[in-house]
Amino acid sequence: MSARIPRFVHGRRLRSSPEDSSVVRKTHSQHEVIRSGVDRTTDGRSVGGTADAPGGGQVPGGVDPSTPEESRAVAAIQSALTAGKGVLLVGRSRAGSSPLIAAALRGLGPDVVVAMRGEGTGDDVAAGLPILVSTTGRLVAPDLRQAEMAGRLVSITLPAMAPSQVLEAIRSRFGGTLGDPEWARLVPMHRVSDLDLLVDAVSRLRGEEGQAGLRVDPEPVAGALADGQLRERAWAVADGVAGDPGEIAWTLDLLSLVPELEVGRVEHTLRDLGVADPAGVLERLETAGVITAVTSAEDVHLHVCDGAVQQVLYWSLGSLRRRRLEGLIGPRLRMSPVAELSRGELLHLAAQESSVERSGAPEILVAAARASLRAADRARSLRVAQAAVDSGGGFDAEMLLAAAKIEVGEVEQARLLLEGLIPRAKDDAERMGAVVALLRLTFDTRIEAPGLRGYPEAQPDEVERGVLRGFLLHALGDVVGGASLVERGIDRLEGAGLAHAHYVIGTARVLNGRFSSADGHLEHAEAMLRAAGEDASMVQMLRADMLFFQGRAQESIAMLRGFMASDRSFHHPAALGTCGHMLGWLLLMTGSTSSAVVEFRRSVDHLEVAGVTTLALMARSELASALAVAGRHDDGTAVILPNEIELAKTPGGPPLAASTLEQARGWLAASAGDRVEAARLFIAAAGICEKSDMTIGVFVTLFEAARCGAARAVLERMRALSARIEGPFAVFALRFVEALAQADRDAVPDSGIEFEAVARDALSMGLHPLAAEAFAHSVQAYTASGREREAAAAARRRDEQMRICGIDRILLVPERRVRPLSVREGEIADLAAVGLSNREISERLVLSIRTVETHLLRVYQKLGIRRRGELAEALVGAPRALVEDA
């Protein structure tokens, strides 16, 4: 029997002609019905809302693929559908595949139409009906495999969903915000394939429809989900695996109770449960792809491959069965050396709070507290850290308690705790760790700066005191000044102090455009932070910044999305917010305006939840700028108001926050049509950056001012700055400003050519908004010199870039649109584009050949083309008059 699979029928839009126009409209309408609810720009690009999910339900619309692997999968889906082939998606269930399917449908455009038609079978492939299939099973119907071998079906393996993606899907499905901690508690620590299973389980945990929150307080625990059917669905992942079903069930339950359990402890526990050949059971499950082994330096730890299966089995584990398993595995974990315990084993101990406390082993409590900081339940982290302090865990335990207090928003208590730790540190490494934590807290939350009180007795050496002053200056926003002091004493540092020193120096190098020297410092900082299990998101953000200025914007975007989708960033709102802030800026610069708005909003939410108020202020200002670019002036003004109120309280606050606020005001002025005021505000932002020696910030804001009409005023400063900044972006920006200044000085006939060259440079770096601007200036230059054909061609390229960006106007350039084709010109052009000769057109429309030729000449001039073969492409999106002129 053929497998039942969701089917999508694919059709092609026919070439436009009078006879088939009704067919075209009908097909295109069918496409719109299937994608109803997806907001679009005027050119049909999706910018938000929801799209119909395969098999029913709703999926987030307008959301870009999160990782390079997902982007490649979407491209492969589109390629197959365009070629009229079916697609078999393997690796995710229907809910997990839906966002990628929706993204593929949004990107197909009007020439390829896909509509859902209920259920289908593999026989449909043989009949030539392209389809989409989503499955997580290892066994696929034979007829589908035959279709794949015959070239009628393309098989695409999807990556399992990272925890951060699962969290987003859960919130999208059930509502809630980033500030709702219960959502994060529902997400497994490992990647998810069967999102449908997890969604169904969460639905049961939520109780009756419409009931707010969860039935279980404070979090779902083993036994919370009394649903035998869901438990059977989870166990079904092992269908087809040879062996005793009871032994397989014990194995899966054990690994669901304690993920990342060391293989020796698994085998001993299974033997105690009566499993005759534990190694054989584990090997068969691994071969079938049900469990996986993670190998460290000396140990091998096991976990269930699909985090959804692990989570559902854990939630549905009966109390007696759980008690028996914990009675066997608990003592083994507590007797094992702490250094040999995996993250999952430590988190299990942390979850068993009463058992951990009875053990009275400070080293276990400290390790469990450190591991719990990487999980979602911040309240549990605080409880375990406090238990570690009470048991005599010492300095490390108190540092962890300070970190836990910061996580739950007890910032003032954390500050007092850290200040008390500094004079009690037993050595320089401990002292510097406390100082770094305190100064990071100062930078993140804008609490009162601690100064250097209490440090003279602890740090009598002037060089080391200079390092402390450097860290303090960095925390107060003087990044470059702080780095110069830190660099003098970096040889004296170790541990957390050394990692932070490399980060401080690397930050200053990036802000000064010295990327080659920054790279080494950032590499050291990232390696040390990851080795210590600490957040490296700020380093990732700086690396992304470097890649952009080196002309590698798309690579930068892919790197950030990969990091944000990784297990390392999950449960760390600060990490997600930090990288999301940078990702939003990159998306804005590359033309994904609507996606930039989404990322900035998420970044603000993440950072405010994490209490990282300084960066949250910057992200909010960037959000206002993105809204201005999108033409949403009033929304941007409302978003920026809290920043204006907050920064007005502390004049001379963090320079980066103050400069981004001025930039946002500049973009809002530009969106209101006041380019003179916008230029003034951008120059003011440059002045703020200049006071703190932030070369990159000065350069970027002056570049914005130049594009608002101040090119001649800022040209010499930009020339001096560009000589200090490495990478092709500075060269490109200076060339753009020089072209603007020259065009402003006198109308040079070749300035249109120069602006087109600038546009090509922008396109080589993937900077579509700047390419659109350059083409717009080219239009003006050509028009001023009476070169109408060249102006029309540049206008067409400008409009193409604007369509890619999803915008309908360019804020910094006065508008000049292509003259619309008259009704008669449009009719003649359409017929010529589909291959009719002038004579055939004249006969069909009852016109003279001379009249047809005259109209085509006007069409060529308006569209900026020279040959008939360019018509079809040039007509896409070309403006047309609705009625014939009188």
mmCIF file with all atom_site columns, N, CA, C and O in Angstrom, residues 213-236:
data_model
loop_
_atom_site.group_PDB
_atom_site.id
_atom_site.type_symbol
_atom_site.label_atom_id
_atom_site.label_alt_id
_atom_site.label_comp_id
_atom_site.label_asym_id
_atom_site.label_entity_id
_atom_site.label_seq_id
_atom_site.pdbx_PDB_ins_code
_atom_site.Cartn_x
_atom_site.Cartn_y
_atom_site.Cartn_z
_atom_site.occupancy
_atom_site.B_iso_or_equiv
_atom_site.pdbx_formal_charge
_atom_site.auth_seq_id
_atom_site.auth_comp_id
_atom_site.auth_asym_id
_atom_site.auth_atom_id
_atom_site.pdbx_PDB_model_num
ATOM 1  N N  . GLY A 1 213 ? -1.034 29.344 31.060 1.00 0.00 ? 213 GLY A N  1
ATOM 2  C CA . GLY A 1 213 ? 0.050  28.700 31.791 1.00 0.00 ? 213 GLY A CA 1
ATOM 3  C C  . GLY A 1 213 ? -0.023 27.194 31.743 1.00 0.00 ? 213 GLY A C  1
ATOM 4  O O  . GLY A 1 213 ? -0.773 26.586 30.990 1.00 0.00 ? 213 GLY A O  1
ATOM 5  N N  . LEU A 1 214 ? 0.739  26.553 32.608 1.00 0.00 ? 214 LEU A N  1
ATOM 6  C CA . LEU A 1 214 ? 0.834  25.102 32.645 1.00 0.00 ? 214 LEU A CA 1
ATOM 7  C C  . LEU A 1 214 ? 0.055  24.541 33.824 1.00 0.00 ? 214 LEU A C  1
ATOM 8  O O  . LEU A 1 214 ? -0.141 25.211 34.835 1.00 0.00 ? 214 LEU A O  1
ATOM 9  N N  . ARG A 1 215 ? -0.330 23.292 33.706 1.00 0.00 ? 215 ARG A N  1
ATOM 10 C CA . ARG A 1 215 ? -0.988 22.638 34.835 1.00 0.00 ? 215 ARG A CA 1
ATOM 11 C C  . ARG A 1 215 ? 0.012  22.320 35.927 1.00 0.00 ? 215 ARG A C  1
ATOM 12 O O  . ARG A 1 215 ? -0.345 22.200 37.083 1.00 0.00 ? 215 ARG A O  1
ATOM 13 N N  . VAL A 1 216 ? 1.263  22.154 35.550 1.00 0.00 ? 216 VAL A N  1
ATOM 14 C CA . VAL A 1 216 ? 2.282  21.708 36.490 1.00 0.00 ? 216 VAL A CA 1
ATOM 15 C C  . VAL A 1 216 ? 3.052  22.913 37.012 1.00 0.00 ? 216 VAL A C  1
ATOM 16 O O  . VAL A 1 216 ? 3.451  23.772 36.249 1.00 0.00 ? 216 VAL A O  1
ATOM 17 N N  . ASP A 1 217 ? 3.237  22.982 38.313 1.00 0.00 ? 217 ASP A N  1
ATOM 18 C CA . ASP A 1 217 ? 3.944  24.106 38.912 1.00 0.00 ? 217 ASP A CA 1
ATOM 19 C C  . ASP A 1 217 ? 5.050  23.570 39.811 1.00 0.00 ? 217 ASP A C  1
ATOM 20 O O  . ASP A 1 217 ? 4.799  22.672 40.621 1.00 0.00 ? 217 ASP A O  1
ATOM 21 N N  . PRO A 1 218 ? 6.298  24.057 39.688 1.00 0.00 ? 218 PRO A N  1
ATOM 22 C CA . PRO A 1 218 ? 6.692  25.168 38.830 1.00 0.00 ? 218 PRO A CA 1
ATOM 23 C C  . PRO A 1 218 ? 7.125  24.747 37.436 1.00 0.00 ? 218 PRO A C  1
ATOM 24 O O  . PRO A 1 218 ? 7.341  25.579 36.587 1.00 0.00 ? 218 PRO A O  1
ATOM 25 N N  . GLU A 1 219 ? 7.315  23.432 37.172 1.00 0.00 ? 219 GLU A N  1
ATOM 26 C CA . GLU A 1 219 ? 7.774  22.993 35.855 1.00 0.00 ? 219 GLU A CA 1
ATOM 27 C C  . GLU A 1 219 ? 7.306  21.553 35.638 1.00 0.00 ? 219 GLU A C  1
ATOM 28 O O  . GLU A 1 219 ? 7.050  20.819 36.591 1.00 0.00 ? 219 GLU A O  1
ATOM 29 N N  . PRO A 1 220 ? 7.178  21.124 34.410 1.00 0.00 ? 220 PRO A N  1
ATOM 30 C CA . PRO A 1 220 ? 6.833  19.730 34.156 1.00 0.00 ? 220 PRO A CA 1
ATOM 31 C C  . PRO A 1 220 ? 7.930  18.808 34.688 1.00 0.00 ? 220 PRO A C  1
ATOM 32 O O  . PRO A 1 220 ? 9.112  19.045 34.485 1.00 0.00 ? 220 PRO A O  1
ATOM 33 N N  . VAL A 1 221 ? 7.535  17.758 35.372 1.00 0.00 ? 221 VAL A N  1
ATOM 34 C CA . VAL A 1 221 ? 8.489  16.801 35.921 1.00 0.00 ? 221 VAL A CA 1
ATOM 35 C C  . VAL A 1 221 ? 8.126  15.413 35.429 1.00 0.00 ? 221 VAL A C  1
ATOM 36 O O  . VAL A 1 221 ? 7.121  15.220 34.750 1.00 0.00 ? 221 VAL A O  1
ATOM 37 N N  . ALA A 1 222 ? 8.977  14.448 35.773 1.00 0.00 ? 222 ALA A N  1
ATOM 38 C CA . ALA A 1 222 ? 8.681  13.074 35.392 1.00 0.00 ? 222 ALA A CA 1
ATOM 39 C C  . ALA A 1 222 ? 7.321  12.677 35.957 1.00 0.00 ? 222 ALA A C  1
ATOM 40 O O  . ALA A 1 222 ? 7.034  12.895 37.128 1.00 0.00 ? 222 ALA A O  1
ATOM 41 N N  . GLY A 1 223 ? 6.489  12.083 35.108 1.00 0.00 ? 223 GLY A N  1
ATOM 42 C CA . GLY A 1 223 ? 5.161  11.672 35.530 1.00 0.00 ? 223 GLY A CA 1
ATOM 43 C C  . GLY A 1 223 ? 4.104  12.739 35.352 1.00 0.00 ? 223 GLY A C  1
ATOM 44 O O  . GLY A 1 223 ? 2.927  12.498 35.632 1.00 0.00 ? 223 GLY A O  1
ATOM 45 N N  . ALA A 1 224 ? 4.467  13.935 34.915 1.00 0.00 ? 224 ALA A N  1
ATOM 46 C CA . ALA A 1 224 ? 3.495  15.014 34.769 1.00 0.00 ? 224 ALA A CA 1
ATOM 47 C C  . ALA A 1 224 ? 2.536  14.770 33.620 1.00 0.00 ? 224 ALA A C  1
ATOM 48 O O  . ALA A 1 224 ? 1.441  15.320 33.596 1.00 0.00 ? 224 ALA A O  1
ATOM 49 N N  . LEU A 1 225 ? 2.955  13.944 32.658 1.00 0.00 ? 225 LEU A N  1
ATOM 50 C CA . LEU A 1 225 ? 2.149  13.722 31.465 1.00 0.00 ? 225 LEU A CA 1
ATOM 51 C C  . LEU A 1 225 ? 1.598  12.304 31.495 1.00 0.00 ? 225 LEU A C  1
ATOM 52 O O  . LEU A 1 225 ? 2.284  11.354 31.115 1.00 0.00 ? 225 LEU A O  1
ATOM 53 N N  . ALA A 1 226 ? 0.379  12.178 31.946 1.00 0.00 ? 226 ALA A N  1
ATOM 54 C CA . ALA A 1 226 ? -0.251 10.860 32.016 1.00 0.00 ? 226 ALA A CA 1
ATOM 55 C C  . ALA A 1 226 ? -0.984 10.589 30.714 1.00 0.00 ? 226 ALA A C  1
ATOM 56 O O  . ALA A 1 226 ? -2.197 10.737 30.612 1.00 0.00 ? 226 ALA A O  1
ATOM 57 N N  . ASP A 1 227 ? -0.233 10.198 29.712 1.00 0.00 ? 227 ASP A N  1
ATOM 58 C CA . ASP A 1 227 ? -0.804 9.988  28.389 1.00 0.00 ? 227 ASP A CA 1
ATOM 59 C C  . ASP A 1 227 ? -0.103 8.796  27.747 1.00 0.00 ? 227 ASP A C  1
ATOM 60 O O  . ASP A 1 227 ? 0.993  8.925  27.202 1.00 0.00 ? 227 ASP A O  1
ATOM 61 N N  . GLY A 1 228 ? -0.761 7.647  27.802 1.00 0.00 ? 228 GLY A N  1
ATOM 62 C CA . GLY A 1 228 ? -0.161 6.437  27.254 1.00 0.00 ? 228 GLY A CA 1
ATOM 63 C C  . GLY A 1 228 ? 0.014  6.509  25.753 1.00 0.00 ? 228 GLY A C  1
ATOM 64 O O  . GLY A 1 228 ? 0.970  5.947  25.211 1.00 0.00 ? 228 GLY A O  1
ATOM 65 N N  . GLN A 1 229 ? -0.888 7.200  25.077 1.00 0.00 ? 229 GLN A N  1
ATOM 66 C CA . GLN A 1 229 ? -0.802 7.272  23.621 1.00 0.00 ? 229 GLN A CA 1
ATOM 67 C C  . GLN A 1 229 ? 0.454  8.036  23.191 1.00 0.00 ? 229 GLN A C  1
ATOM 68 O O  . GLN A 1 229 ? 1.175  7.613  22.285 1.00 0.00 ? 229 GLN A O  1
ATOM 69 N N  . LEU A 1 230 ? 0.723  9.174  23.842 1.00 0.00 ? 230 LEU A N  1
ATOM 70 C CA . LEU A 1 230 ? 1.928  9.928  23.515 1.00 0.00 ? 230 LEU A CA 1
ATOM 71 C C  . LEU A 1 230 ? 3.184  9.131  23.858 1.00 0.00 ? 230 LEU A C  1
ATOM 72 O O  . LEU A 1 230 ? 4.184  9.178  23.140 1.00 0.00 ? 230 LEU A O  1
ATOM 73 N N  . ARG A 1 231 ? 3.109  8.403  24.943 1.00 0.00 ? 231 ARG A N  1
ATOM 74 C CA . ARG A 1 231 ? 4.265  7.585  25.325 1.00 0.00 ? 231 ARG A CA 1
ATOM 75 C C  . ARG A 1 231 ? 4.533  6.507  24.277 1.00 0.00 ? 231 ARG A C  1
ATOM 76 O O  . ARG A 1 231 ? 5.683  6.240  23.913 1.00 0.00 ? 231 ARG A O  1
ATOM 77 N N  . GLU A 1 232 ? 3.464  5.904  23.750 1.00 0.00 ? 232 GLU A N  1
ATOM 78 C CA . GLU A 1 232 ? 3.629  4.910  22.696 1.00 0.00 ? 232 GLU A CA 1
ATOM 79 C C  . GLU A 1 232 ? 4.215  5.542  21.431 1.00 0.00 ? 232 GLU A C  1
ATOM 80 O O  . GLU A 1 232 ? 5.047  4.946  20.741 1.00 0.00 ? 232 GLU A O  1
ATOM 81 N N  . ARG A 1 233 ? 3.780  6.779  21.122 1.00 0.00 ? 233 ARG A N  1
ATOM 82 C CA . ARG A 1 233 ? 4.328  7.465  19.946 1.00 0.00 ? 233 ARG A CA 1
ATOM 83 C C  . ARG A 1 233 ? 5.818  7.725  20.113 1.00 0.00 ? 233 ARG A C  1
ATOM 84 O O  . ARG A 1 233 ? 6.591  7.641  19.160 1.00 0.00 ? 233 ARG A O  1
ATOM 85 N N  . ALA A 1 234 ? 6.221  8.064  21.329 1.00 0.00 ? 234 ALA A N  1
ATOM 86 C CA . ALA A 1 234 ? 7.644  8.307  21.572 1.00 0.00 ? 234 ALA A CA 1
ATOM 87 C C  . ALA A 1 234 ? 8.444  7.010  21.461 1.00 0.00 ? 234 ALA A C  1
ATOM 88 O O  . ALA A 1 234 ? 9.507  6.972  20.834 1.00 0.00 ? 234 ALA A O  1
ATOM 89 N N  . TRP A 1 235 ? 7.918  5.942  22.044 1.00 0.00 ? 235 TRP A N  1
ATOM 90 C CA . TRP A 1 235 ? 8.602  4.645  21.967 1.00 0.00 ? 235 TRP A CA 1
ATOM 91 C C  . TRP A 1 235 ? 8.686  4.147  20.522 1.00 0.00 ? 235 TRP A C  1
ATOM 92 O O  . TRP A 1 235 ? 9.585  3.375  20.175 1.00 0.00 ? 235 TRP A O  1
ATOM 93 N N  . ALA A 1 236 ? 7.746  4.600  19.678 1.00 0.00 ? 236 ALA A N  1
ATOM 94 C CA . ALA A 1 236 ? 7.705  4.109  18.304 1.00 0.00 ? 236 ALA A CA 1
ATOM 95 C C  . ALA A 1 236 ? 8.948  4.480  17.514 1.00 0.00 ? 236 ALA A C  1
ATOM 96 O O  . ALA A 1 236 ? 9.184  3.938  16.432 1.00 0.00 ? 236 ALA A O  1
#
